[in-house]
C-alpha cells in the first residue's frame, strides 16, 4: 500500500497568511483548536454524532455510501445562531451532478448544533475568514458526512473537483477507520498549480478561499471488510444562503 502524502500544515498562527497567499491552508489539530479558542478534548463530545447520521437519498450516481446531516447558522461577532431548517441548494455551475435541486437532509442534533465547542469553532473560523473579507454576518452551512465502504467504494466528492459557490470552505477530518484512499486535492481555479495530500489526524482541517481554488477528495476503499471516513464541512458566505432563482 502506498504511504499517504503528509499534509503541508501551515505554521502556528499561519492560517490567515497561507489563505491570503495560496488560497488555502492546512491546519494541524492544535491549530484548529487555537483558531476556535478551545482546549484539547473540547471537541470530543461532538464525535458520537457521526454514528447517528442519516442516509443521503439524493445521490444521483445510485450509491448508498453517504450519510449526512445539514444545518444552517448565522455568525455575527462572537455568536453563532441556528436558523430555521432549510434545504441545501447549489446551482449546476458549482455542482453539475447535484446542482439545481433543493436537497433536504435531517438537521444536526440539537446537542451538537448548540454545543459551546461547535459555536466557538464557527466563530473562530469566521474571524479568520473575516480578516480577508470584512462584513457583518456569515451565512454558514454545516454538513456532517460519513462516507462508508460497505459496498466496496465510497466517494467523498462524487461531483469531482469543484467549487462550492460560497466565499470560504472548511473541511475538517473527524475520523478515518480501516480505509485507503481519500486523498485531498486542491488546484488553482485559474492556473496550473495544485497540491495533494491525505488528512489522517482527527480535527486536522483544510480551509479554502472558494473563489481561488477547486478541491476534491478521491474515492475510498476498505482495507479489510468495511471502513469509513467522517468529515465536517463548513461553508461561509456573506451574501446570504444559496437559493434557487426567483420563480423556480
Short mmCIF file of C-alpha atoms in Angstrom, two decimals:
data_model
loop_
_atom_site.label_atom_id
_atom_site.label_comp_id
_atom_site.label_asym_id
_atom_site.label_seq_id
_atom_site.Cartn_x
_atom_site.Cartn_y
_atom_site.Cartn_z
CA UNK A 1 0.00 0.00 0.00
CA UNK A 2 1.41 3.40 -0.97
CA UNK A 3 2.03 5.63 2.02
CA UNK A 4 -0.20 8.72 2.06
CA UNK A 5 1.36 12.10 1.36
CA UNK A 6 1.66 14.12 4.56
CA UNK A 7 -0.38 17.33 4.71
CA UNK A 8 1.52 20.63 4.31
CA UNK A 9 0.46 22.04 7.68
CA UNK A 10 0.82 25.79 7.97
CA UNK A 11 2.97 27.11 10.83
CA UNK A 12 1.27 28.06 14.11
CA UNK A 13 -0.91 31.14 13.70
CA UNK A 14 -0.22 30.96 9.96
CA UNK A 15 -3.67 30.17 8.59
CA UNK A 16 -4.51 33.73 7.58
CA UNK A 17 -1.23 34.26 5.77
CA UNK A 18 -1.47 30.94 3.92
CA UNK A 19 -5.05 31.68 2.87
CA UNK A 20 -4.09 35.12 1.62
CA UNK A 21 -1.05 33.88 -0.30
CA UNK A 22 -2.13 30.50 -1.68
CA UNK A 23 -5.92 30.49 -1.37
CA UNK A 24 -5.88 27.58 1.07
CA UNK A 25 -4.32 26.48 4.35
CA UNK A 26 -3.99 23.11 6.04
CA UNK A 27 -4.40 23.24 9.81
CA UNK A 28 -2.99 20.72 12.25
CA UNK A 29 -5.39 19.73 15.05
CA UNK A 30 -3.69 22.01 17.57
CA UNK A 31 -4.01 24.94 15.15
CA UNK A 32 -7.73 24.31 14.67
CA UNK A 33 -8.11 24.28 18.45
CA UNK A 34 -6.26 27.59 18.62
CA UNK A 35 -8.49 29.14 15.95
CA UNK A 36 -11.57 28.01 17.87
CA UNK A 37 -10.22 29.08 21.23
CA UNK A 38 -10.66 25.52 22.50
CA UNK A 39 -8.54 23.19 24.60
CA UNK A 40 -7.59 19.58 23.86
CA UNK A 41 -10.63 17.38 24.36
CA UNK A 42 -13.22 20.14 23.89
CA UNK A 43 -14.38 18.65 20.58
CA UNK A 44 -14.64 15.07 21.88
CA UNK A 45 -18.31 15.36 22.82
CA UNK A 46 -19.21 16.03 19.17
CA UNK A 47 -17.76 12.80 17.78
CA UNK A 48 -20.61 10.35 18.67
CA UNK A 49 -22.97 12.34 16.43
CA UNK A 50 -21.35 10.75 13.37
CA UNK A 51 -22.79 7.38 14.43
CA UNK A 52 -26.29 8.86 14.13
CA UNK A 53 -26.24 10.36 10.64
CA UNK A 54 -28.99 9.60 8.10
CA UNK A 55 -28.68 8.10 4.63
CA UNK A 56 -28.27 10.63 1.79
CA UNK A 57 -31.15 9.84 -0.59
CA UNK A 58 -30.12 12.41 -3.21
CA UNK A 59 -27.08 10.69 -4.72
CA UNK A 60 -27.55 10.68 -8.48
CA UNK A 61 -24.87 8.05 -9.06
CA UNK A 62 -27.15 5.47 -7.44
CA UNK A 63 -24.85 4.98 -4.46
CA UNK A 64 -25.74 4.35 -0.82
CA UNK A 65 -22.34 5.15 0.63
CA UNK A 66 -23.04 8.61 2.10
CA UNK A 67 -24.73 9.51 5.36
CA UNK A 68 -25.14 13.12 6.41
CA UNK A 69 -26.92 15.83 8.38
CA UNK A 70 -27.15 19.51 7.49
CA UNK A 71 -27.99 22.70 9.37
CA UNK A 72 -27.55 26.43 8.79
CA UNK A 73 -26.32 29.22 11.05
CA UNK A 74 -25.68 32.94 11.12
CA UNK A 75 -22.39 34.00 12.68
CA UNK A 76 -22.07 37.58 13.88
CA UNK A 77 -19.23 38.68 16.11
CA UNK A 78 -18.75 36.09 18.83
CA UNK A 79 -22.17 34.45 18.40
CA UNK A 80 -23.41 31.66 16.15
CA UNK A 81 -27.18 31.23 15.97
CA UNK A 82 -29.07 28.39 14.24
CA UNK A 83 -31.58 29.47 11.61
CA UNK A 84 -34.83 27.61 10.75
CA UNK A 85 -34.13 24.35 8.96
CA UNK A 86 -33.78 24.83 5.22
CA UNK A 87 -32.81 22.93 2.09
CA UNK A 88 -29.28 22.78 0.73
CA UNK A 89 -29.15 24.24 -2.78
CA UNK A 90 -26.35 24.80 -5.30
CA UNK A 91 -26.51 25.85 -8.91
CA UNK A 92 -25.37 23.47 -11.63
CA UNK A 93 -22.47 25.87 -12.24
CA UNK A 94 -20.95 24.66 -8.96
CA UNK A 95 -22.31 21.12 -8.74
CA UNK A 96 -23.01 19.55 -12.12
CA UNK A 97 -24.14 16.28 -10.50
CA UNK A 98 -26.44 17.51 -7.74
CA UNK A 99 -26.99 21.17 -8.57
CA UNK A 100 -30.30 22.79 -9.42
CA UNK A 101 -32.40 20.88 -6.88
CA UNK A 102 -33.37 21.55 -3.29
CA UNK A 103 -31.88 18.81 -1.14
CA UNK A 104 -33.41 18.30 2.29
CA UNK A 105 -31.43 16.46 4.95
CA UNK A 106 -32.07 15.74 8.59
CA UNK A 107 -30.68 18.57 10.75
CA UNK A 108 -27.75 18.32 13.09
CA UNK A 109 -28.88 17.16 16.50
CA UNK A 110 -29.67 19.96 18.96
CA UNK A 111 -26.95 18.97 21.44
CA UNK A 112 -24.43 19.21 18.60
CA UNK A 113 -25.55 22.46 16.98
CA UNK A 114 -25.90 24.26 20.31
CA UNK A 115 -22.71 22.98 21.93
CA UNK A 116 -20.19 25.56 23.09
CA UNK A 117 -17.28 23.90 21.26
CA UNK A 118 -19.14 23.89 17.96
CA UNK A 119 -20.17 27.53 18.38
CA UNK A 120 -16.56 28.51 19.12
CA UNK A 121 -15.42 26.65 16.00
CA UNK A 122 -17.94 28.50 13.82
CA UNK A 123 -16.98 31.85 15.34
CA UNK A 124 -13.23 31.21 15.24
CA UNK A 125 -13.20 30.26 11.56
CA UNK A 126 -15.46 33.22 10.82
CA UNK A 127 -12.92 35.51 12.44
CA UNK A 128 -10.11 34.16 10.25
CA UNK A 129 -12.18 34.50 7.09
CA UNK A 130 -13.44 37.93 8.15
CA UNK A 131 -9.89 39.25 8.11
CA UNK A 132 -9.88 38.61 4.35
CA UNK A 133 -13.50 39.52 3.59
CA UNK A 134 -14.85 42.01 6.14
CA UNK A 135 -18.57 42.16 6.78
CA UNK A 136 -21.27 41.85 9.39
CA UNK A 137 -22.76 38.36 9.11
CA UNK A 138 -21.57 34.99 7.85
CA UNK A 139 -24.21 32.62 6.47
CA UNK A 140 -22.84 29.19 7.35
CA UNK A 141 -23.95 25.76 6.19
CA UNK A 142 -22.71 22.83 8.28
CA UNK A 143 -22.59 19.32 6.80
CA UNK A 144 -21.66 16.25 8.83
CA UNK A 145 -20.67 13.42 6.44
CA UNK A 146 -19.86 9.76 6.77
CA UNK A 147 -18.59 8.03 3.63
CA UNK A 148 -18.60 4.27 4.11
CA UNK A 149 -17.17 1.39 2.11
CA UNK A 150 -19.74 -1.30 2.88
CA UNK A 151 -20.45 -1.56 -0.85
CA UNK A 152 -16.76 -1.57 -1.76
CA UNK A 153 -16.08 2.07 -2.72
CA UNK A 154 -17.19 5.35 -1.19
CA UNK A 155 -16.94 8.70 -2.95
CA UNK A 156 -16.41 11.78 -0.76
CA UNK A 157 -16.86 14.11 -3.75
CA UNK A 158 -18.88 12.30 -6.43
CA UNK A 159 -19.19 15.62 -8.30
CA UNK A 160 -15.40 15.69 -8.82
CA UNK A 161 -13.16 18.74 -8.48
CA UNK A 162 -15.40 21.68 -7.72
CA UNK A 163 -16.06 25.00 -6.06
CA UNK A 164 -18.98 25.37 -3.67
CA UNK A 165 -20.36 28.76 -4.67
CA UNK A 166 -19.50 30.37 -1.33
CA UNK A 167 -16.71 32.58 -0.02
CA UNK A 168 -14.78 30.14 2.18
CA UNK A 169 -14.88 26.42 2.97
CA UNK A 170 -13.51 24.38 5.88
CA UNK A 171 -13.17 20.59 5.57
CA UNK A 172 -12.48 19.09 8.99
CA UNK A 173 -11.45 15.44 9.31
CA UNK A 174 -13.20 13.67 12.16
CA UNK A 175 -12.08 10.07 11.61
CA UNK A 176 -10.55 7.59 9.16
CA UNK A 177 -11.39 3.97 10.02
CA UNK A 178 -9.96 0.99 8.12
CA UNK A 179 -9.77 2.68 4.71
CA UNK A 180 -7.29 3.53 2.00
CA UNK A 181 -7.56 6.39 -0.46
CA UNK A 182 -9.30 9.62 0.39
CA UNK A 183 -6.54 11.86 -0.94
CA UNK A 184 -7.33 15.58 -0.83
CA UNK A 185 -6.51 17.59 -3.95
CA UNK A 186 -6.50 21.37 -4.26
CA UNK A 187 -5.96 23.21 -7.55
CA UNK A 188 -5.85 26.82 -8.62
CA UNK A 189 -9.21 27.73 -10.16
CA UNK A 190 -7.49 29.68 -12.94
CA UNK A 191 -3.98 28.26 -13.12
CA UNK A 192 -1.85 25.11 -13.28
CA UNK A 193 -0.67 24.78 -9.67
CA UNK A 194 -2.02 22.09 -7.37
CA UNK A 195 -1.35 20.19 -4.17
CA UNK A 196 -2.32 16.72 -3.00
CA UNK A 197 -2.11 15.11 0.43
CA UNK A 198 -4.11 12.95 2.83
CA UNK A 199 -5.66 14.18 6.05
CA UNK A 200 -5.16 11.44 8.66
CA UNK A 201 -5.27 13.19 12.05
CA UNK A 202 -8.69 13.80 13.63
CA UNK A 203 -9.50 17.53 13.74
CA UNK A 204 -6.97 18.45 11.09
CA UNK A 205 -8.58 20.72 8.51
CA UNK A 206 -8.34 22.21 5.04
CA UNK A 207 -9.61 25.79 4.72
CA UNK A 208 -10.21 27.27 1.27
CA UNK A 209 -10.87 30.54 -0.47
CA UNK A 210 -13.62 29.23 -2.75
CA UNK A 211 -13.08 31.99 -5.32
CA UNK A 212 -9.46 30.96 -5.90
CA UNK A 213 -9.26 27.17 -5.73
CA UNK A 214 -11.15 24.00 -6.59
CA UNK A 215 -10.96 20.86 -4.47
CA UNK A 216 -11.85 17.19 -4.39
CA UNK A 217 -11.24 14.04 -2.36
CA UNK A 218 -10.51 10.76 -4.12
CA UNK A 219 -12.64 7.63 -3.53
CA UNK A 220 -12.01 5.41 -0.52
CA UNK A 221 -11.84 1.62 -0.29
CA UNK A 222 -11.88 -0.69 2.73
CA UNK A 223 -8.62 -2.14 3.99
CA UNK A 224 -10.44 -5.34 5.00
CA UNK A 225 -14.23 -5.70 5.08
CA UNK A 226 -15.52 -2.17 5.68
CA UNK A 227 -14.45 1.24 6.88
CA UNK A 228 -15.48 4.86 6.76
CA UNK A 229 -14.32 8.47 6.61
CA UNK A 230 -16.05 11.14 8.69
CA UNK A 231 -15.82 14.87 7.99
CA UNK A 232 -17.42 18.15 8.98
CA UNK A 233 -17.72 20.61 6.09
CA UNK A 234 -18.50 24.25 6.86
CA UNK A 235 -19.20 26.81 4.14
CA UNK A 236 -19.17 30.57 4.77
CA UNK A 237 -20.95 33.11 2.57
CA UNK A 238 -21.51 36.84 3.09
CA UNK A 239 -24.28 37.34 0.55
CA UNK A 240 -26.97 35.16 2.15
CA UNK A 241 -27.56 31.45 1.73
CA UNK A 242 -27.57 29.99 -1.75
CA UNK A 243 -31.16 29.73 -3.04
CA UNK A 244 -32.91 28.88 -6.30
CA UNK A 245 -33.58 31.84 -8.60
CA UNK A 246 -36.93 33.53 -8.03
CA UNK A 247 -39.76 31.80 -9.82
CA UNK A 248 -38.17 28.34 -9.90
#
